[in-house]
Amino acid sequence: MIPYSRQSISQEDIDEVVRVLQSSHLTQGKEVELFEEAICEYIGCKYAVTFNSATSALLASYAVANVKDGDEIITTPISFVATSNMFVALGAKPVWCDVKLDGNIDERFIERLITPRTKAIVPVDFAGKPVEIQKIKEIAKKHDLLVIQDSSHAFGSSIDGQKIGTFADMTIFSFHAIKPLTTGEGGCVVTDNEEFAKRLRLFRSHGMVKKQLWTSDMVSLGHNFRLTEFAAALGRSQLKRLDGFLHVRDEIARYYDKRFAGHKLFSTVKLEENTRSSRHLYPIILSPALQCPKEDIFTELQERGLGVQVHYRPIYQNSFYIEKFGEISLYPQGTTHVSDDFYRSELSIPCHQEMSMEDAVFVADTLLEVVEKYSYRGCSF
Ligand SMILES: *Cc1c(COP(=O)(O)O)cnc(C)c1O
C-alpha cells in the first residue's frame, strides 16, 4: 500500500535522536532552543515556540489572544477538528465560512460574518496551498481582528518567495508524523509579536518564570505542553532535509497535474504562479458526472494499493458540533455549500517524499483506470 503521506527518517535523523538520548538532558535543555532558532531562520520570522502537538499550539495561540467565553471565531469547516476544537475549549463559538473549490476559506464572505463578538479569523492552508492571506489580513486590519493561521499543512509553503508564517499574527505548524516535517508528535507557533511569544512560552510551561537560584514565580495559568529534547533534535535534523522533501512532493504533484490535465471525470487544484505549496496533500475532486458512490472508488483504489484518504468531513457535521451548537449556520445561507460538495467529491491520493517516480506513475495509471471503469459502467442509472 502506498499511503497518502508518510515520514522519511534517515540514518542522520536517528543518530541525532540517539545523541540526545545519551546526553544529560531529555527535556528542557538546549535542543528545543536550537530547533526554534532554526525554524525562525527557515521561515524568516522573529519567534518560534514549539509545542508537543499542533493541537496544544492552537490552544496556546487562542489563549494568548485572549479568546474567551462568548467570542466568535470565523473559520473554515474543511479542516481537522482541532482547528476549532481548541477555541471551543475556551468558550468561543465557530462561525463557519464556506470554502472555494480548492478547499480554502472563501475570503469574499468573511467580512459579512463579522459581528461585535468576532475575535479572530482562523484560515487553514488546505493541502499546503496558501490561503488569500493578504486579503484576509486587510479585512482583519479594517475590523481590528487577529488572524491566527492554522498552517499545519503548509510548513515551507510561500507566496512570492515569502514563507507562510510571516503573514498572520500567529501561525501554527504541525510536526505530526504525517505532516511534511516530523518530530513524531509536535507543533509550533511562529510570530513576530514579542508579547505573544512571551505568553506562549508561559502557557507551554506552567506559567512559571525563574528568578534566582531556587526561586521561581508562577505568573499565569499554564500547562506542560513542552517538546522533548530528542524530538527537537529530530525536528532540526528533518528541517535540513525539508527542501529536499518538498522538491520530491512538488515533482510528483507536477507530474500528476500534467497527467490529469483536462480530465472530464475529476479535477485537480491549481496553484497560483506566485505561490509554492508544501504539497502536504494532493487532492482530486471527482466530477458530479461520475455519479457513483465515492465509497466504491475509494474501496477499489485501496484494494489496488493506493492509500487514498478523504480530507475532511466538514467540522460542523460532527455530532459534538451538532449537539453543542444545534442548527449549523454556514455562510452564505440558503444555498448548497461548497464545503458539503467538497466532502462528497474529494480524495487525497499518495504524494510524499518516500515515493519514487515509478510509484507516481503507478498511482496515476491506477487512478485513471479505476475512474474510467466506473464512468464506463454508467453508475448514473
Ligand atoms: C494535523 C492537523 C492539526 C493537528 O495537529 P497535531 O500536531 O496532530 O495536533 C491541526 N490542524 C490541521 C489543519 C491539521 O492538519
Tab-separated table of C-alpha atoms and ligand atoms in Angstrom:
chain	number	residue	atom	x	y	z
A	1	MET	CA	0.000	0.000	0.000
A	2	ILE	CA	1.330	3.465	-0.900
A	3	PRO	CA	-0.025	5.760	1.867
A	4	TYR	CA	-1.248	9.257	1.008
A	5	SER	CA	1.595	10.669	3.063
A	6	ARG	CA	4.363	9.321	5.274
A	7	GLN	CA	7.520	10.321	7.096
A	8	SER	CA	11.059	9.920	5.859
A	9	ILE	CA	13.633	9.081	8.543
A	10	SER	CA	17.326	8.953	7.616
A	11	GLN	CA	20.305	7.495	9.493
A	12	GLU	CA	21.287	11.089	10.298
A	13	ASP	CA	17.889	11.693	11.927
A	14	ILE	CA	18.339	8.531	14.002
A	15	ASP	CA	21.902	9.492	15.003
A	16	GLU	CA	20.688	12.894	16.177
A	17	VAL	CA	17.944	11.373	18.329
A	18	VAL	CA	20.364	8.830	19.809
A	19	ARG	CA	22.932	11.551	20.536
A	20	VAL	CA	20.358	13.433	22.606
A	21	LEU	CA	19.029	10.279	24.285
A	22	GLN	CA	22.558	9.635	25.532
A	23	SER	CA	23.051	13.195	26.741
A	24	SER	CA	22.241	14.629	30.156
A	25	HIS	CA	19.010	16.399	29.149
A	26	LEU	CA	15.947	14.673	27.729
A	27	THR	CA	13.855	17.772	28.338
A	28	GLN	CA	14.441	21.489	28.982
A	29	GLY	CA	17.967	21.607	27.591
A	30	LYS	CA	19.390	23.437	24.573
A	31	GLU	CA	17.886	21.349	21.765
A	32	VAL	CA	14.450	22.962	21.787
A	33	GLU	CA	16.033	26.410	21.604
A	34	LEU	CA	18.270	25.344	18.714
A	35	PHE	CA	15.290	23.908	16.833
A	36	GLU	CA	13.314	27.107	17.406
A	37	GLU	CA	16.226	29.213	16.119
A	38	ALA	CA	16.432	27.012	13.020
A	39	ILE	CA	12.667	27.408	12.427
A	40	CYS	CA	12.957	31.216	12.686
A	41	GLU	CA	15.785	31.202	10.192
A	42	TYR	CA	13.914	28.939	7.767
A	43	ILE	CA	10.613	30.821	7.960
A	44	GLY	CA	12.064	34.311	8.324
A	45	CYS	CA	10.154	35.177	11.499
A	46	LYS	CA	11.212	36.577	14.864
A	47	TYR	CA	9.878	33.978	17.302
A	48	ALA	CA	9.103	30.266	17.172
A	49	VAL	CA	7.630	28.486	20.193
A	50	THR	CA	7.476	24.700	19.904
A	51	PHE	CA	4.800	22.527	21.498
A	52	ASN	CA	4.162	18.818	21.936
A	53	SER	CA	1.487	18.991	19.197
A	54	ALA	CA	-0.157	21.488	16.869
A	55	THR	CA	-3.315	20.978	18.900
A	56	SER	CA	-1.655	22.368	22.033
A	57	ALA	CA	-0.040	25.080	19.882
A	58	LEU	CA	-3.536	26.065	18.673
A	59	LEU	CA	-4.903	26.121	22.223
A	60	ALA	CA	-1.959	28.265	23.335
A	61	SER	CA	-2.418	30.725	20.434
A	62	TYR	CA	-6.095	31.194	21.149
A	63	ALA	CA	-5.418	31.550	24.879
A	64	VAL	CA	-2.727	34.217	24.475
A	65	ALA	CA	-5.010	36.033	22.015
A	66	ASN	CA	-7.446	36.151	24.941
A	67	VAL	CA	-10.108	34.116	23.157
A	68	LYS	CA	-12.827	33.553	25.750
A	69	ASP	CA	-16.423	32.729	26.505
A	70	GLY	CA	-18.842	34.396	24.106
A	71	ASP	CA	-16.272	35.250	21.421
A	72	GLU	CA	-16.881	34.314	17.803
A	73	ILE	CA	-14.194	32.943	15.517
A	74	ILE	CA	-14.631	32.991	11.746
A	75	THR	CA	-13.141	29.802	10.360
A	76	THR	CA	-13.290	27.078	7.730
A	77	PRO	CA	-15.169	23.789	8.158
A	78	ILE	CA	-12.730	21.997	5.832
A	79	SER	CA	-10.019	21.213	8.353
A	80	PHE	CA	-9.005	18.778	11.033
A	81	VAL	CA	-11.310	19.174	14.059
A	82	ALA	CA	-8.538	20.571	16.289
A	83	THR	CA	-8.632	23.925	14.442
A	84	SER	CA	-11.998	24.755	16.001
A	85	ASN	CA	-11.982	22.356	18.976
A	86	MET	CA	-9.310	24.396	20.709
A	87	PHE	CA	-11.197	27.716	20.650
A	88	VAL	CA	-14.434	25.928	21.547
A	89	ALA	CA	-12.499	24.611	24.565
A	90	LEU	CA	-12.048	28.259	25.614
A	91	GLY	CA	-15.767	29.005	25.254
A	92	ALA	CA	-15.733	30.600	21.783
A	93	LYS	CA	-18.211	29.824	19.032
A	94	PRO	CA	-17.306	28.837	15.477
A	95	VAL	CA	-18.745	30.935	12.661
A	96	TRP	CA	-18.364	28.809	9.564
A	97	CYS	CA	-17.414	30.402	6.292
A	98	ASP	CA	-17.791	28.324	3.144
A	99	VAL	CA	-14.762	27.282	1.094
A	100	LYS	CA	-13.745	27.611	-2.545
A	101	LEU	CA	-13.181	24.753	-4.963
A	102	ASP	CA	-9.595	24.416	-3.712
A	103	GLY	CA	-10.778	23.748	-0.143
A	104	ASN	CA	-9.556	27.124	1.192
A	105	ILE	CA	-11.822	29.596	3.005
A	106	ASP	CA	-13.725	31.881	0.622
A	107	GLU	CA	-12.395	35.265	1.655
A	108	ARG	CA	-15.214	37.077	-0.199
A	109	PHE	CA	-17.665	36.048	2.540
A	110	ILE	CA	-15.577	36.798	5.621
A	111	GLU	CA	-16.455	40.458	6.082
A	112	ARG	CA	-20.201	39.774	6.172
A	113	LEU	CA	-19.696	37.360	9.060
A	114	ILE	CA	-18.088	39.890	11.370
A	115	THR	CA	-20.102	40.911	14.446
A	116	PRO	CA	-19.152	42.861	17.593
A	117	ARG	CA	-18.291	39.485	19.144
A	118	THR	CA	-15.780	38.446	16.477
A	119	LYS	CA	-12.290	37.995	17.915
A	120	ALA	CA	-10.259	36.385	15.176
A	121	ILE	CA	-10.183	34.902	11.696
A	122	VAL	CA	-8.709	31.402	11.536
A	123	PRO	CA	-7.961	30.201	7.996
A	124	VAL	CA	-6.296	26.887	7.078
A	125	ASP	CA	-3.953	26.430	4.101
A	126	PHE	CA	-5.661	23.315	2.844
A	127	ALA	CA	-3.257	20.708	1.431
A	128	GLY	CA	-0.435	23.271	1.727
A	129	LYS	CA	-1.843	25.764	-0.782
A	130	PRO	CA	-1.651	29.232	0.796
A	131	VAL	CA	-4.961	30.978	1.530
A	132	GLU	CA	-5.507	34.539	0.241
A	133	ILE	CA	-3.729	35.797	3.317
A	134	GLN	CA	-3.216	39.392	2.129
A	135	LYS	CA	-6.934	39.879	1.564
A	136	ILE	CA	-7.747	38.222	4.895
A	137	LYS	CA	-5.254	40.492	6.663
A	138	GLU	CA	-6.826	43.586	5.097
A	139	ILE	CA	-10.249	42.582	6.409
A	140	ALA	CA	-8.792	41.849	9.847
A	141	LYS	CA	-6.980	45.180	9.965
A	142	LYS	CA	-10.079	47.120	8.984
A	143	HIS	CA	-12.103	45.495	11.790
A	144	ASP	CA	-9.306	45.204	14.358
A	145	LEU	CA	-9.309	41.391	14.408
A	146	LEU	CA	-6.482	38.915	14.795
A	147	VAL	CA	-5.502	36.437	12.101
A	148	ILE	CA	-4.400	33.084	13.505
A	149	GLN	CA	-3.395	30.877	10.596
A	150	ASP	CA	-3.561	27.112	11.027
A	151	SER	CA	-0.799	26.197	8.602
A	152	SER	CA	-0.430	22.650	9.863
A	153	HIS	CA	-0.269	21.542	6.210
A	154	ALA	CA	1.913	24.340	4.960
A	155	PHE	CA	5.376	24.252	6.508
A	156	GLY	CA	7.594	25.501	3.658
A	157	SER	CA	4.768	26.951	1.538
A	158	SER	CA	5.298	30.514	0.305
A	159	ILE	CA	3.835	33.457	-1.604
A	160	ASP	CA	6.217	35.465	-3.818
A	161	GLY	CA	9.092	33.752	-2.038
A	162	GLN	CA	7.854	34.841	1.402
A	163	LYS	CA	7.198	31.887	3.702
A	164	ILE	CA	3.843	31.165	5.307
A	165	GLY	CA	4.421	32.042	8.936
A	166	THR	CA	5.394	35.653	8.221
A	167	PHE	CA	1.929	36.967	7.364
A	168	ALA	CA	-0.530	36.318	10.216
A	169	ASP	CA	-0.403	37.479	13.847
A	170	MET	CA	0.349	33.878	14.768
A	171	THR	CA	0.859	30.830	12.534
A	172	ILE	CA	0.643	27.220	13.667
A	173	PHE	CA	2.535	24.283	12.147
A	174	SER	CA	2.141	20.582	12.927
A	175	PHE	CA	5.025	18.114	13.161
A	176	HIS	CA	2.780	15.056	13.361
A	177	ALA	CA	4.261	12.031	11.583
A	178	ILE	CA	2.054	12.508	8.508
A	179	LYS	CA	2.994	16.178	8.015
A	180	PRO	CA	5.814	17.415	5.725
A	181	LEU	CA	8.312	17.626	8.617
A	182	THR	CA	8.001	15.461	11.714
A	183	THR	CA	9.075	15.170	15.333
A	184	GLY	CA	6.705	12.201	15.861
A	185	GLU	CA	4.223	14.404	17.670
A	186	GLY	CA	4.882	18.122	17.804
A	187	GLY	CA	3.981	21.557	16.602
A	188	CYS	CA	4.869	25.209	16.893
A	189	VAL	CA	3.595	28.761	16.768
A	190	VAL	CA	5.564	31.393	14.884
A	191	THR	CA	5.019	35.111	15.337
A	192	ASP	CA	6.766	38.473	15.124
A	193	ASN	CA	4.957	39.684	18.243
A	194	GLU	CA	7.223	39.604	21.297
A	195	GLU	CA	4.367	39.754	23.800
A	196	PHE	CA	2.607	36.775	22.185
A	197	ALA	CA	5.880	34.809	22.159
A	198	LYS	CA	6.433	35.507	25.841
A	199	ARG	CA	2.911	34.437	26.762
A	200	LEU	CA	3.109	31.335	24.567
A	201	ARG	CA	6.237	30.223	26.465
A	202	LEU	CA	4.494	30.737	29.785
A	203	PHE	CA	1.404	28.866	28.629
A	204	ARG	CA	3.609	25.991	27.450
A	205	SER	CA	5.303	25.552	30.806
A	206	HIS	CA	3.109	26.118	33.886
A	207	GLY	CA	3.158	29.914	33.610
A	208	MET	CA	6.363	29.894	35.627
A	209	VAL	CA	9.274	32.287	35.446
A	210	LYS	CA	12.617	31.531	37.039
A	211	LYS	CA	14.001	34.228	39.247
A	212	GLN	CA	17.243	33.489	41.097
A	213	LEU	CA	18.745	30.329	42.490
A	214	TRP	CA	15.803	28.266	43.736
A	215	THR	CA	13.123	30.896	43.453
A	216	SER	CA	10.544	30.921	40.707
A	217	ASP	CA	7.174	32.533	40.346
A	218	MET	CA	4.018	31.306	38.659
A	219	VAL	CA	2.613	34.397	36.985
A	220	SER	CA	-0.157	32.909	34.861
A	221	LEU	CA	-2.021	29.662	34.378
A	222	GLY	CA	-0.061	27.240	32.244
A	223	HIS	CA	0.246	23.639	31.135
A	224	ASN	CA	3.021	21.224	30.311
A	225	PHE	CA	2.970	21.292	26.516
A	226	ARG	CA	6.743	21.054	26.024
A	227	LEU	CA	8.517	19.234	23.218
A	228	THR	CA	11.229	16.796	24.372
A	229	GLU	CA	14.887	17.386	23.575
A	230	PHE	CA	15.129	14.304	21.342
A	231	ALA	CA	12.018	15.321	19.396
A	232	ALA	CA	13.562	18.765	18.883
A	233	ALA	CA	16.793	17.144	17.661
A	234	LEU	CA	14.769	15.088	15.181
A	235	GLY	CA	12.988	18.241	14.046
A	236	ARG	CA	16.219	20.143	13.479
A	237	SER	CA	17.657	17.240	11.517
A	238	GLN	CA	14.443	16.962	9.458
A	239	LEU	CA	14.485	20.699	8.786
A	240	LYS	CA	17.837	20.308	6.995
A	241	ARG	CA	16.140	17.850	4.663
A	242	LEU	CA	12.821	19.688	4.274
A	243	ASP	CA	13.564	21.450	0.979
A	244	GLY	CA	14.504	18.059	-0.456
A	245	PHE	CA	11.179	16.601	0.733
A	246	LEU	CA	9.243	19.496	-0.755
A	247	HIS	CA	11.091	19.140	-4.041
A	248	VAL	CA	10.082	15.468	-4.354
A	249	ARG	CA	6.475	16.243	-3.391
A	250	ASP	CA	6.353	19.047	-5.929
A	251	GLU	CA	7.786	16.897	-8.732
A	252	ILE	CA	5.186	14.208	-8.106
A	253	ALA	CA	2.395	16.782	-7.909
A	254	ARG	CA	3.506	18.427	-11.156
A	255	TYR	CA	3.587	15.058	-12.858
A	256	TYR	CA	0.014	14.400	-11.659
A	257	ASP	CA	-1.038	17.888	-12.831
A	258	LYS	CA	0.156	17.005	-16.329
A	259	ARG	CA	-1.309	13.510	-16.402
A	260	PHE	CA	-4.703	14.668	-15.163
A	261	ALA	CA	-4.990	17.980	-17.035
A	262	GLY	CA	-8.395	18.454	-18.633
A	263	HIS	CA	-9.813	15.165	-17.343
A	264	LYS	CA	-13.584	15.016	-17.675
A	265	LEU	CA	-14.312	12.944	-14.583
A	266	PHE	CA	-12.241	14.725	-11.961
A	267	SER	CA	-10.306	17.921	-11.469
A	268	THR	CA	-7.201	18.920	-9.564
A	269	VAL	CA	-6.328	22.041	-7.585
A	270	LYS	CA	-4.417	24.744	-9.443
A	271	LEU	CA	-1.658	26.691	-7.739
A	272	GLU	CA	-1.171	30.388	-8.472
A	273	GLU	CA	2.060	31.160	-10.355
A	274	ASN	CA	3.493	33.147	-7.434
A	275	THR	CA	2.870	30.519	-4.752
A	276	ARG	CA	4.625	27.381	-3.639
A	277	SER	CA	2.834	24.621	-1.788
A	278	SER	CA	4.318	22.077	0.596
A	279	ARG	CA	2.045	19.619	-1.252
A	280	HIS	CA	1.060	18.037	2.038
A	281	LEU	CA	-1.902	16.535	0.183
A	282	TYR	CA	-2.685	16.019	-3.476
A	283	PRO	CA	-6.480	16.385	-3.625
A	284	ILE	CA	-8.578	15.352	-6.592
A	285	ILE	CA	-12.201	16.462	-6.937
A	286	LEU	CA	-14.484	13.887	-8.556
A	287	SER	CA	-16.968	15.316	-11.013
A	288	PRO	CA	-20.713	15.083	-10.333
A	289	ALA	CA	-20.870	13.460	-13.803
A	290	LEU	CA	-19.333	10.449	-12.130
A	291	GLN	CA	-22.497	9.579	-10.300
A	292	CYS	CA	-21.361	6.521	-8.473
A	293	PRO	CA	-20.724	6.400	-4.759
A	294	LYS	CA	-17.291	7.660	-3.817
A	295	GLU	CA	-17.145	4.662	-1.459
A	296	ASP	CA	-16.857	2.314	-4.476
A	297	ILE	CA	-13.951	4.204	-5.998
A	298	PHE	CA	-12.295	4.650	-2.604
A	299	THR	CA	-12.556	0.925	-1.842
A	300	GLU	CA	-11.252	-0.191	-5.216
A	301	LEU	CA	-8.298	2.217	-5.046
A	302	GLN	CA	-7.457	0.896	-1.581
A	303	GLU	CA	-7.720	-2.695	-2.804
A	304	ARG	CA	-5.335	-1.863	-5.613
A	305	GLY	CA	-2.705	-0.479	-3.245
A	306	LEU	CA	-3.425	3.248	-3.160
A	307	GLY	CA	-3.752	4.514	0.410
A	308	VAL	CA	-6.220	7.238	-0.528
A	309	GLN	CA	-7.986	9.264	2.163
A	310	VAL	CA	-10.719	11.900	2.424
A	311	HIS	CA	-9.954	15.390	3.835
A	312	TYR	CA	-12.206	16.404	5.544
A	313	ARG	CA	-15.690	15.807	6.818
A	314	PRO	CA	-16.883	19.414	7.414
A	315	ILE	CA	-16.340	20.016	11.122
A	316	TYR	CA	-19.965	21.132	11.668
A	317	GLN	CA	-21.187	17.680	10.577
A	318	ASN	CA	-19.646	16.007	13.637
A	319	SER	CA	-22.154	15.032	16.292
A	320	PHE	CA	-20.385	17.047	19.015
A	321	TYR	CA	-20.879	20.231	16.993
A	322	ILE	CA	-24.479	19.415	16.124
A	323	GLU	CA	-25.283	18.731	19.794
A	324	LYS	CA	-23.439	21.763	21.111
A	325	PHE	CA	-24.395	24.390	18.556
A	326	GLY	CA	-27.591	22.959	17.096
A	327	GLU	CA	-28.509	24.231	13.661
A	328	ILE	CA	-25.336	24.897	11.727
A	329	SER	CA	-25.086	28.283	10.204
A	330	LEU	CA	-22.728	28.257	7.331
A	331	TYR	CA	-22.359	31.349	5.214
A	332	PRO	CA	-23.781	32.029	2.650
A	333	GLN	CA	-27.124	30.742	3.874
A	334	GLY	CA	-29.872	29.138	1.878
A	335	THR	CA	-27.728	27.687	-0.897
A	336	THR	CA	-25.849	24.480	-1.406
A	337	HIS	CA	-22.449	24.679	0.147
A	338	VAL	CA	-19.138	24.061	-1.498
A	339	SER	CA	-17.966	22.526	1.817
A	340	ASP	CA	-20.560	19.729	1.593
A	341	ASP	CA	-19.820	19.150	-2.105
A	342	PHE	CA	-16.125	19.163	-1.365
A	343	TYR	CA	-16.555	16.424	1.241
A	344	ARG	CA	-18.646	14.399	-1.198
A	345	SER	CA	-16.132	14.643	-4.022
A	346	GLU	CA	-12.616	14.989	-2.549
A	347	LEU	CA	-9.980	12.227	-2.456
A	348	SER	CA	-6.343	12.683	-1.418
A	349	ILE	CA	-4.022	10.483	-3.457
A	350	PRO	CA	-0.471	9.438	-2.453
A	351	CYS	CA	2.101	12.240	-2.727
A	352	HIS	CA	5.148	12.232	-0.454
A	353	GLN	CA	8.943	12.190	-0.261
A	354	GLU	CA	9.271	8.428	0.107
A	355	MET	CA	7.677	7.808	-3.303
A	356	SER	CA	9.659	7.220	-6.493
A	357	MET	CA	8.538	8.490	-9.901
A	358	GLU	CA	7.626	4.852	-10.712
A	359	ASP	CA	5.272	4.905	-7.726
A	360	ALA	CA	3.733	8.124	-9.045
A	361	VAL	CA	3.233	6.545	-12.485
A	362	PHE	CA	1.583	3.537	-10.835
A	363	VAL	CA	-0.726	5.802	-8.802
A	364	ALA	CA	-1.723	7.854	-11.859
A	365	ASP	CA	-2.270	4.764	-14.068
A	366	THR	CA	-4.355	3.035	-11.413
A	367	LEU	CA	-6.443	6.104	-10.636
A	368	LEU	CA	-7.204	6.777	-14.314
A	369	GLU	CA	-8.118	3.139	-14.893
A	370	VAL	CA	-10.432	2.924	-11.891
A	371	VAL	CA	-12.179	6.250	-12.517
A	372	GLU	CA	-12.731	5.427	-16.183
A	373	LYS	CA	-14.028	1.989	-15.352
A	374	TYR	CA	-16.643	3.498	-13.059
A	375	SER	CA	-17.712	6.032	-15.634
A	376	TYR	CA	-17.891	3.359	-18.357
A	377	ARG	CA	-20.096	1.263	-16.122
A	378	GLY	CA	-22.526	4.123	-16.182
A	379	CYS	CA	-23.281	4.217	-12.497
A	380	SER	CA	-25.588	7.140	-13.153
A	381	PHE	CA	-28.620	4.957	-13.818
B	1	LIG	C1	-2.726	17.793	11.739
B	1	LIG	C2	-3.533	18.994	11.941
B	1	LIG	C3	-3.761	19.553	13.203
B	1	LIG	C4	-3.352	18.874	14.474
B	1	LIG	O1	-2.019	18.615	14.512
B	1	LIG	P1	-1.397	17.706	15.683
B	1	LIG	O2	0.065	18.038	15.612
B	1	LIG	O3	-1.702	16.292	15.317
B	1	LIG	O4	-2.011	18.112	16.964
B	1	LIG	C5	-4.453	20.751	13.290
B	1	LIG	N1	-4.928	21.360	12.195
B	1	LIG	C6	-4.741	20.841	10.963
B	1	LIG	C7	-5.268	21.583	9.781
B	1	LIG	C8	-4.065	19.644	10.801
B	1	LIG	O5	-3.929	19.105	9.583
